């Protein structure tokens, strides 16, 4: 729109923002988005469901706790939000988050990185640095806001540290089992003011991210998988592309595969296994959250299994070490067990809907169950994933149960 063009003037080059080849793939219905999430290949894409928080029943007032939303009321900057948090001792005692600033070279740094469980200390230090004129207050960013201690999720019943009360995982209910991995235990919420954002990085696990953009406009840039992604993530690790762009940032931007404007209410899906960065561009405080997943699609399982492989051409510093990734692979085994159990007990994906499922989600589940291609492809992808895991991971080959192997053979 004309208003958006005015908002974006002076941010990233307009010819890149409007380049047809760099645009996202838009879907218009909740069913289409969930269908693509479950069986599609979104590597190299950014998939957006406009107004997805409404269509999926994930509006902020339903998804986020009141104390967070009350702290955001009337705030125009992260500094103001931090000031409100600082006055709320109960909030500080229950939450943790990264507070990040940007140095004169454009690189992002965490404040008091060793104080992982002390949000009060991080906020005090951030505000002291602002008061002393040592950091730019406009570029402060709050990352990975979550609970200090895990609790039972109010819908799923699983043990989590996310502050979110409902997620895309809850929307698709029993179909969530038909993914290789779905992490909402450590799902983070992010807050940023105009020109702040998350610096260039590749996620520590080569998975995908399902994002909910509740407030504000953001720009997302993602680079093509492979050599370009690795080089950008290595050369410009943690750099925030805030205007005015430095020449090396501009050069890197011209190599991006996708440059996307995220609008308030968007739900979106992209691979975190390639270099990406986010910049908040509207005057209000941006608010979003991410769930991390690996679907059963062969392309996504292949990328996921390259995590921690130092021999892989995709490996970069900061990738999760093998011993920690092995713990995630144990969760993958449990996911595959769950899918095999659905096959044995219910005859296929998503057949049994939990009794507490809201009506707005029941309709979506009914359509997914009736979608012959979803049913066929999930079965095929399950069999392919079991085979890939056994062939490429000794840990998984040892742990794969006979019922899972048998279920894969019968498909």
GROMACS .gro file of C-alpha atoms in nm:
model
  411
    1UNK     CA    1   0.000   0.000   0.000
    2UNK     CA    2   0.102   0.365  -0.028
    3UNK     CA    3   0.126   0.391   0.351
    4UNK     CA    4   0.355   0.089   0.364
    5UNK     CA    5   0.577   0.231   0.090
    6UNK     CA    6   0.615   0.550   0.294
    7UNK     CA    7   0.695   0.346   0.605
    8UNK     CA    8   0.962   0.151   0.418
    9UNK     CA    9   1.136   0.450   0.261
   10UNK     CA   10   1.494   0.460   0.384
   11UNK     CA   11   1.495   0.103   0.519
   12UNK     CA   12   1.606  -0.158   0.266
   13UNK     CA   13   1.630  -0.091  -0.110
   14UNK     CA   14   1.282  -0.063  -0.258
   15UNK     CA   15   1.384  -0.248  -0.573
   16UNK     CA   16   1.468  -0.549  -0.356
   17UNK     CA   17   1.154  -0.517  -0.145
   18UNK     CA   18   0.941  -0.517  -0.461
   19UNK     CA   19   1.140  -0.775  -0.660
   20UNK     CA   20   0.884  -1.042  -0.768
   21UNK     CA   21   1.140  -1.321  -0.726
   22UNK     CA   22   1.194  -1.230  -0.361
   23UNK     CA   23   0.825  -1.218  -0.261
   24UNK     CA   24   0.662  -1.462  -0.017
   25UNK     CA   25   0.409  -1.726  -0.113
   26UNK     CA   26   0.069  -1.617   0.014
   27UNK     CA   27  -0.208  -1.858   0.110
   28UNK     CA   28  -0.559  -1.738   0.183
   29UNK     CA   29  -0.719  -2.005   0.400
   30UNK     CA   30  -0.627  -2.171   0.727
   31UNK     CA   31  -0.666  -2.514   0.565
   32UNK     CA   32  -0.422  -2.427   0.287
   33UNK     CA   33  -0.164  -2.303   0.537
   34UNK     CA   34  -0.190  -2.608   0.763
   35UNK     CA   35  -0.184  -2.836   0.461
   36UNK     CA   36   0.138  -2.679   0.336
   37UNK     CA   37   0.285  -2.694   0.685
   38UNK     CA   38   0.219  -3.068   0.711
   39UNK     CA   39   0.305  -3.197   0.364
   40UNK     CA   40   0.462  -2.914   0.164
   41UNK     CA   41   0.824  -2.827   0.092
   42UNK     CA   42   0.887  -2.468   0.198
   43UNK     CA   43   1.268  -2.469   0.173
   44UNK     CA   44   1.364  -2.150  -0.006
   45UNK     CA   45   1.017  -2.004   0.057
   46UNK     CA   46   0.844  -1.782   0.308
   47UNK     CA   47   0.482  -1.893   0.339
   48UNK     CA   48   0.239  -1.635   0.480
   49UNK     CA   49  -0.122  -1.664   0.594
   50UNK     CA   50  -0.244  -1.300   0.615
   51UNK     CA   51  -0.451  -1.238   0.927
   52UNK     CA   52  -0.358  -1.588   1.031
   53UNK     CA   53  -0.389  -1.513   1.402
   54UNK     CA   54  -0.760  -1.451   1.343
   55UNK     CA   55  -0.814  -1.743   1.105
   56UNK     CA   56  -0.637  -1.986   1.338
   57UNK     CA   57  -0.783  -1.855   1.665
   58UNK     CA   58  -0.443  -1.732   1.786
   59UNK     CA   59  -0.514  -1.365   1.860
   60UNK     CA   60  -0.287  -1.207   2.120
   61UNK     CA   61  -0.563  -1.177   2.380
   62UNK     CA   62  -0.618  -1.554   2.354
   63UNK     CA   63  -0.253  -1.654   2.319
   64UNK     CA   64  -0.059  -1.433   2.558
   65UNK     CA   65  -0.084  -1.372   2.934
   66UNK     CA   66  -0.252  -1.059   3.063
   67UNK     CA   67   0.052  -0.936   3.256
   68UNK     CA   68   0.257  -0.916   2.937
   69UNK     CA   69  -0.013  -0.739   2.738
   70UNK     CA   70  -0.074  -0.492   3.022
   71UNK     CA   71   0.298  -0.412   3.028
   72UNK     CA   72   0.284  -0.328   2.657
   73UNK     CA   73  -0.011  -0.092   2.689
   74UNK     CA   74   0.088   0.260   2.585
   75UNK     CA   75   0.453   0.170   2.517
   76UNK     CA   76   0.625   0.305   2.206
   77UNK     CA   77   0.970   0.161   2.270
   78UNK     CA   78   1.147  -0.135   2.423
   79UNK     CA   79   1.298   0.100   2.684
   80UNK     CA   80   0.947   0.182   2.804
   81UNK     CA   81   0.854  -0.189   2.813
   82UNK     CA   82   1.167  -0.270   3.013
   83UNK     CA   83   1.080   0.009   3.256
   84UNK     CA   84   0.740  -0.148   3.317
   85UNK     CA   85   0.890  -0.494   3.360
   86UNK     CA   86   1.136  -0.349   3.610
   87UNK     CA   87   0.851  -0.235   3.835
   88UNK     CA   88   0.683  -0.577   3.833
   89UNK     CA   89   0.873  -0.800   4.071
   90UNK     CA   90   0.638  -1.093   4.017
   91UNK     CA   91   0.696  -1.080   3.641
   92UNK     CA   92   1.074  -1.062   3.681
   93UNK     CA   93   1.079  -1.357   3.922
   94UNK     CA   94   0.896  -1.581   3.674
   95UNK     CA   95   1.054  -1.497   3.340
   96UNK     CA   96   1.383  -1.493   3.154
   97UNK     CA   97   1.482  -1.327   2.827
   98UNK     CA   98   1.775  -1.195   2.634
   99UNK     CA   99   1.819  -0.817   2.622
  100UNK     CA  100   2.029  -0.724   2.319
  101UNK     CA  101   2.195  -0.407   2.188
  102UNK     CA  102   2.377  -0.317   1.867
  103UNK     CA  103   2.732  -0.180   1.862
  104UNK     CA  104   2.872   0.087   1.630
  105UNK     CA  105   2.967  -0.177   1.373
  106UNK     CA  106   2.610  -0.306   1.348
  107UNK     CA  107   2.673  -0.626   1.546
  108UNK     CA  108   2.423  -0.741   1.807
  109UNK     CA  109   2.531  -0.846   2.156
  110UNK     CA  110   2.351  -0.988   2.456
  111UNK     CA  111   2.364  -0.792   2.782
  112UNK     CA  112   2.507  -0.990   3.076
  113UNK     CA  113   2.513  -1.318   2.881
  114UNK     CA  114   2.606  -1.523   3.188
  115UNK     CA  115   2.302  -1.399   3.383
  116UNK     CA  116   2.064  -1.628   3.197
  117UNK     CA  117   1.813  -1.654   3.483
  118UNK     CA  118   1.835  -1.296   3.607
  119UNK     CA  119   1.608  -1.080   3.395
  120UNK     CA  120   1.615  -0.801   3.654
  121UNK     CA  121   1.994  -0.769   3.628
  122UNK     CA  122   1.981  -0.764   3.249
  123UNK     CA  123   1.714  -0.494   3.245
  124UNK     CA  124   1.899  -0.285   3.506
  125UNK     CA  125   2.218  -0.306   3.302
  126UNK     CA  126   2.040  -0.223   2.976
  127UNK     CA  127   1.876   0.087   3.121
  128UNK     CA  128   2.203   0.193   3.284
  129UNK     CA  129   2.382   0.167   2.948
  130UNK     CA  130   2.107   0.375   2.785
  131UNK     CA  131   2.128   0.639   3.059
  132UNK     CA  132   2.505   0.658   3.015
  133UNK     CA  133   2.469   0.703   2.640
  134UNK     CA  134   2.666   0.386   2.570
  135UNK     CA  135   2.400   0.207   2.363
  136UNK     CA  136   2.136   0.324   2.119
  137UNK     CA  137   1.801   0.278   2.297
  138UNK     CA  138   1.617   0.247   1.965
  139UNK     CA  139   1.809  -0.070   1.881
  140UNK     CA  140   1.738  -0.259   2.204
  141UNK     CA  141   1.566  -0.592   2.140
  142UNK     CA  142   1.405  -0.839   2.381
  143UNK     CA  143   1.454  -1.197   2.264
  144UNK     CA  144   1.333  -1.539   2.371
  145UNK     CA  145   1.102  -1.426   2.652
  146UNK     CA  146   0.983  -1.738   2.834
  147UNK     CA  147   0.918  -1.880   3.181
  148UNK     CA  148   1.200  -1.962   3.419
  149UNK     CA  149   1.036  -2.285   3.530
  150UNK     CA  150   0.838  -2.526   3.317
  151UNK     CA  151   0.467  -2.573   3.368
  152UNK     CA  152   0.188  -2.781   3.221
  153UNK     CA  153   0.056  -2.627   2.902
  154UNK     CA  154  -0.310  -2.526   2.952
  155UNK     CA  155  -0.423  -2.699   2.631
  156UNK     CA  156  -0.168  -2.962   2.534
  157UNK     CA  157  -0.078  -3.071   2.886
  158UNK     CA  158   0.290  -3.104   2.788
  159UNK     CA  159   0.564  -2.953   3.006
  160UNK     CA  160   0.666  -2.615   2.863
  161UNK     CA  161   0.845  -2.290   2.937
  162UNK     CA  162   0.663  -2.093   2.669
  163UNK     CA  163   0.444  -1.810   2.793
  164UNK     CA  164   0.203  -1.871   2.504
  165UNK     CA  165  -0.133  -2.013   2.605
  166UNK     CA  166  -0.216  -2.158   2.262
  167UNK     CA  167  -0.009  -2.232   1.953
  168UNK     CA  168  -0.031  -2.365   1.600
  169UNK     CA  169   0.053  -2.701   1.759
  170UNK     CA  170  -0.277  -2.683   1.945
  171UNK     CA  171  -0.467  -2.583   1.631
  172UNK     CA  172  -0.368  -2.900   1.445
  173UNK     CA  173  -0.405  -3.119   1.754
  174UNK     CA  174  -0.347  -3.487   1.665
  175UNK     CA  175  -0.180  -3.394   1.336
  176UNK     CA  176   0.112  -3.244   1.531
  177UNK     CA  177   0.223  -3.602   1.593
  178UNK     CA  178   0.277  -3.634   1.218
  179UNK     CA  179   0.591  -3.421   1.225
  180UNK     CA  180   0.945  -3.531   1.304
  181UNK     CA  181   0.982  -3.270   1.577
  182UNK     CA  182   0.781  -2.987   1.727
  183UNK     CA  183   0.937  -2.764   1.991
  184UNK     CA  184   0.713  -2.532   2.184
  185UNK     CA  185   0.875  -2.614   2.519
  186UNK     CA  186   1.122  -2.332   2.461
  187UNK     CA  187   0.909  -2.124   2.225
  188UNK     CA  188   1.023  -1.764   2.254
  189UNK     CA  189   0.842  -1.431   2.234
  190UNK     CA  190   1.023  -1.130   2.086
  191UNK     CA  191   0.980  -0.753   2.130
  192UNK     CA  192   1.138  -0.477   1.922
  193UNK     CA  193   1.101  -0.109   1.842
  194UNK     CA  194   1.160   0.064   1.509
  195UNK     CA  195   1.502  -0.026   1.357
  196UNK     CA  196   1.569  -0.300   1.612
  197UNK     CA  197   1.559  -0.667   1.517
  198UNK     CA  198   1.735  -1.000   1.526
  199UNK     CA  199   2.080  -1.017   1.370
  200UNK     CA  200   2.184  -1.255   1.093
  201UNK     CA  201   2.202  -1.616   1.207
  202UNK     CA  202   2.127  -1.976   1.122
  203UNK     CA  203   1.927  -2.157   1.390
  204UNK     CA  204   2.130  -2.393   1.607
  205UNK     CA  205   1.910  -2.678   1.479
  206UNK     CA  206   1.829  -2.694   1.107
  207UNK     CA  207   1.454  -2.685   1.153
  208UNK     CA  208   1.171  -2.454   1.042
  209UNK     CA  209   0.993  -2.176   1.227
  210UNK     CA  210   0.620  -2.107   1.250
  211UNK     CA  211   0.584  -1.740   1.339
  212UNK     CA  212   0.294  -1.539   1.478
  213UNK     CA  213   0.328  -1.165   1.420
  214UNK     CA  214   0.082  -1.010   1.664
  215UNK     CA  215   0.193  -0.648   1.646
  216UNK     CA  216   0.402  -0.425   1.421
  217UNK     CA  217   0.552  -0.453   1.075
  218UNK     CA  218   0.879  -0.640   1.021
  219UNK     CA  219   1.112  -0.712   0.733
  220UNK     CA  220   1.245  -1.065   0.702
  221UNK     CA  221   1.539  -1.152   0.477
  222UNK     CA  222   1.641  -1.512   0.412
  223UNK     CA  223   1.933  -1.637   0.206
  224UNK     CA  224   1.944  -1.944  -0.022
  225UNK     CA  225   2.049  -2.271   0.137
  226UNK     CA  226   2.410  -2.371   0.082
  227UNK     CA  227   2.730  -2.176   0.029
  228UNK     CA  228   2.567  -1.831   0.019
  229UNK     CA  229   2.380  -1.887   0.343
  230UNK     CA  230   2.686  -2.016   0.523
  231UNK     CA  231   2.905  -1.730   0.399
  232UNK     CA  232   2.656  -1.459   0.498
  233UNK     CA  233   2.600  -1.617   0.841
  234UNK     CA  234   2.976  -1.644   0.896
  235UNK     CA  235   3.078  -1.300   0.768
  236UNK     CA  236   2.786  -1.108   0.918
  237UNK     CA  237   2.692  -1.316   1.220
  238UNK     CA  238   2.455  -1.124   1.451
  239UNK     CA  239   2.460  -0.810   1.234
  240UNK     CA  240   2.136  -0.612   1.236
  241UNK     CA  241   2.056  -0.449   0.901
  242UNK     CA  242   1.933  -0.121   1.048
  243UNK     CA  243   1.933   0.189   0.825
  244UNK     CA  244   2.138   0.346   0.692
  245UNK     CA  245   2.274   0.020   0.547
  246UNK     CA  246   2.649  -0.028   0.541
  247UNK     CA  247   2.789  -0.135   0.205
  248UNK     CA  248   2.859  -0.491   0.319
  249UNK     CA  249   2.504  -0.521   0.448
  250UNK     CA  250   2.371  -0.393   0.116
  251UNK     CA  251   2.592  -0.636  -0.075
  252UNK     CA  252   2.462  -0.923   0.136
  253UNK     CA  253   2.103  -0.806   0.094
  254UNK     CA  254   2.137  -0.834  -0.283
  255UNK     CA  255   2.217  -1.204  -0.239
  256UNK     CA  256   1.904  -1.278  -0.034
  257UNK     CA  257   1.654  -1.526  -0.177
  258UNK     CA  258   1.354  -1.372  -0.002
  259UNK     CA  259   1.286  -1.023   0.137
  260UNK     CA  260   0.943  -1.011   0.292
  261UNK     CA  261   0.722  -0.759   0.472
  262UNK     CA  262   0.541  -0.918   0.766
  263UNK     CA  263   0.221  -0.741   0.865
  264UNK     CA  264   0.031  -0.741   1.195
  265UNK     CA  265  -0.171  -1.061   1.224
  266UNK     CA  266   0.039  -1.266   0.982
  267UNK     CA  267   0.121  -1.629   1.057
  268UNK     CA  268   0.418  -1.748   0.854
  269UNK     CA  269   0.649  -2.042   0.792
  270UNK     CA  270   1.012  -2.048   0.679
  271UNK     CA  271   1.329  -2.249   0.725
  272UNK     CA  272   1.553  -2.144   1.014
  273UNK     CA  273   1.821  -2.370   0.866
  274UNK     CA  274   1.939  -2.093   0.634
  275UNK     CA  275   2.075  -1.749   0.720
  276UNK     CA  276   1.801  -1.500   0.806
  277UNK     CA  277   1.749  -1.169   0.982
  278UNK     CA  278   1.454  -0.956   1.097
  279UNK     CA  279   1.413  -0.578   1.121
  280UNK     CA  280   1.120  -0.402   1.291
  281UNK     CA  281   1.005  -0.110   1.076
  282UNK     CA  282   0.686   0.040   1.223
  283UNK     CA  283   0.660   0.302   1.494
  284UNK     CA  284   0.486   0.075   1.744
  285UNK     CA  285   0.650  -0.205   1.943
  286UNK     CA  286   0.658  -0.526   1.739
  287UNK     CA  287   0.547  -0.845   1.913
  288UNK     CA  288   0.590  -1.197   1.778
  289UNK     CA  289   0.662  -1.557   1.869
  290UNK     CA  290   0.797  -1.873   1.707
  291UNK     CA  291   0.743  -2.246   1.732
  292UNK     CA  292   1.020  -2.462   1.587
  293UNK     CA  293   0.934  -2.771   1.384
  294UNK     CA  294   1.071  -3.029   1.144
  295UNK     CA  295   0.801  -3.173   0.922
  296UNK     CA  296   0.812  -3.524   0.780
  297UNK     CA  297   0.873  -3.397   0.427
  298UNK     CA  298   1.192  -3.567   0.297
  299UNK     CA  299   1.362  -3.234   0.216
  300UNK     CA  300   1.309  -3.109   0.569
  301UNK     CA  301   1.414  -3.434   0.734
  302UNK     CA  302   1.730  -3.434   0.520
  303UNK     CA  303   1.822  -3.081   0.629
  304UNK     CA  304   1.733  -3.149   0.994
  305UNK     CA  305   1.958  -3.456   1.010
  306UNK     CA  306   2.257  -3.249   0.896
  307UNK     CA  307   2.246  -3.061   1.228
  308UNK     CA  308   2.566  -3.117   1.431
  309UNK     CA  309   2.740  -3.277   1.134
  310UNK     CA  310   3.074  -3.097   1.115
  311UNK     CA  311   3.135  -3.271   0.782
  312UNK     CA  312   2.828  -3.107   0.634
  313UNK     CA  313   2.874  -2.810   0.402
  314UNK     CA  314   2.597  -2.640   0.602
  315UNK     CA  315   2.775  -2.649   0.937
  316UNK     CA  316   2.857  -2.316   1.105
  317UNK     CA  317   2.984  -2.210   1.447
  318UNK     CA  318   2.697  -2.205   1.694
  319UNK     CA  319   2.535  -2.521   1.560
  320UNK     CA  320   2.403  -2.746   1.836
  321UNK     CA  321   2.669  -3.001   1.946
  322UNK     CA  322   2.607  -3.369   1.879
  323UNK     CA  323   2.534  -3.471   2.238
  324UNK     CA  324   2.257  -3.212   2.267
  325UNK     CA  325   2.120  -3.298   1.924
  326UNK     CA  326   2.105  -3.663   2.027
  327UNK     CA  327   1.857  -3.559   2.297
  328UNK     CA  328   1.640  -3.400   2.029
  329UNK     CA  329   1.664  -3.718   1.824
  330UNK     CA  330   1.522  -3.907   2.121
  331UNK     CA  331   1.220  -3.677   2.100
  332UNK     CA  332   1.197  -3.759   1.728
  333UNK     CA  333   1.177  -4.127   1.818
  334UNK     CA  334   0.885  -4.048   2.048
  335UNK     CA  335   0.713  -3.853   1.769
  336UNK     CA  336   0.746  -4.147   1.532
  337UNK     CA  337   0.611  -4.377   1.804
  338UNK     CA  338   0.308  -4.152   1.836
  339UNK     CA  339   0.239  -4.161   1.462
  340UNK     CA  340   0.273  -4.540   1.453
  341UNK     CA  341   0.033  -4.565   1.745
  342UNK     CA  342  -0.222  -4.350   1.561
  343UNK     CA  343  -0.195  -4.585   1.267
  344UNK     CA  344  -0.250  -4.892   1.486
  345UNK     CA  345  -0.531  -4.753   1.699
  346UNK     CA  346  -0.709  -4.505   1.475
  347UNK     CA  347  -0.617  -4.611   1.124
  348UNK     CA  348  -0.446  -4.291   1.021
  349UNK     CA  349  -0.347  -3.930   1.089
  350UNK     CA  350  -0.572  -3.710   1.298
  351UNK     CA  351  -0.858  -3.956   1.340
  352UNK     CA  352  -0.917  -3.885   1.709
  353UNK     CA  353  -0.988  -3.526   1.816
  354UNK     CA  354  -0.939  -3.437   2.185
  355UNK     CA  355  -1.272  -3.361   2.353
  356UNK     CA  356  -1.165  -3.012   2.468
  357UNK     CA  357  -1.088  -2.895   2.113
  358UNK     CA  358  -1.259  -2.557   2.037
  359UNK     CA  359  -1.519  -2.561   1.761
  360UNK     CA  360  -1.315  -2.329   1.539
  361UNK     CA  361  -1.036  -2.587   1.533
  362UNK     CA  362  -1.266  -2.888   1.494
  363UNK     CA  363  -1.374  -2.762   1.154
  364UNK     CA  364  -1.012  -2.731   1.039
  365UNK     CA  365  -0.934  -3.082   1.163
  366UNK     CA  366  -1.237  -3.222   0.983
  367UNK     CA  367  -1.114  -3.073   0.654
  368UNK     CA  368  -0.760  -3.205   0.707
  369UNK     CA  369  -0.892  -3.554   0.784
  370UNK     CA  370  -1.101  -3.547   0.466
  371UNK     CA  371  -0.809  -3.428   0.251
  372UNK     CA  372  -0.700  -3.742   0.064
  373UNK     CA  373  -0.365  -3.594  -0.038
  374UNK     CA  374  -0.280  -3.496   0.319
  375UNK     CA  375  -0.357  -3.849   0.437
  376UNK     CA  376  -0.160  -4.009   0.154
  377UNK     CA  377   0.143  -3.782   0.175
  378UNK     CA  378   0.174  -3.799   0.555
  379UNK     CA  379   0.188  -4.178   0.535
  380UNK     CA  380   0.448  -4.169   0.258
  381UNK     CA  381   0.655  -3.906   0.438
  382UNK     CA  382   0.641  -4.108   0.761
  383UNK     CA  383   0.782  -4.415   0.588
  384UNK     CA  384   1.052  -4.208   0.421
  385UNK     CA  385   1.147  -4.037   0.749
  386UNK     CA  386   1.181  -4.368   0.935
  387UNK     CA  387   1.412  -4.499   0.663
  388UNK     CA  388   1.622  -4.180   0.653
  389UNK     CA  389   1.660  -4.169   1.032
  390UNK     CA  390   1.772  -4.530   1.050
  391UNK     CA  391   2.019  -4.494   0.763
  392UNK     CA  392   2.176  -4.166   0.874
  393UNK     CA  393   2.172  -4.177   1.253
  394UNK     CA  394   2.325  -4.462   1.451
  395UNK     CA  395   2.152  -4.324   1.760
  396UNK     CA  396   1.813  -4.348   1.593
  397UNK     CA  397   1.881  -4.683   1.431
  398UNK     CA  398   1.947  -4.828   1.776
  399UNK     CA  399   1.643  -4.665   1.932
  400UNK     CA  400   1.385  -4.721   1.659
  401UNK     CA  401   1.117  -4.955   1.793
  402UNK     CA  402   0.986  -5.258   1.609
  403UNK     CA  403   0.629  -5.118   1.589
  404UNK     CA  404   0.756  -4.803   1.416
  405UNK     CA  405   0.964  -5.005   1.169
  406UNK     CA  406   0.670  -5.234   1.102
  407UNK     CA  407   0.432  -4.943   1.051
  408UNK     CA  408   0.671  -4.784   0.800
  409UNK     CA  409   0.705  -5.111   0.607
  410UNK     CA  410   0.330  -5.151   0.580
  411UNK     CA  411   0.274  -4.808   0.427
   0.00000   0.00000   0.00000
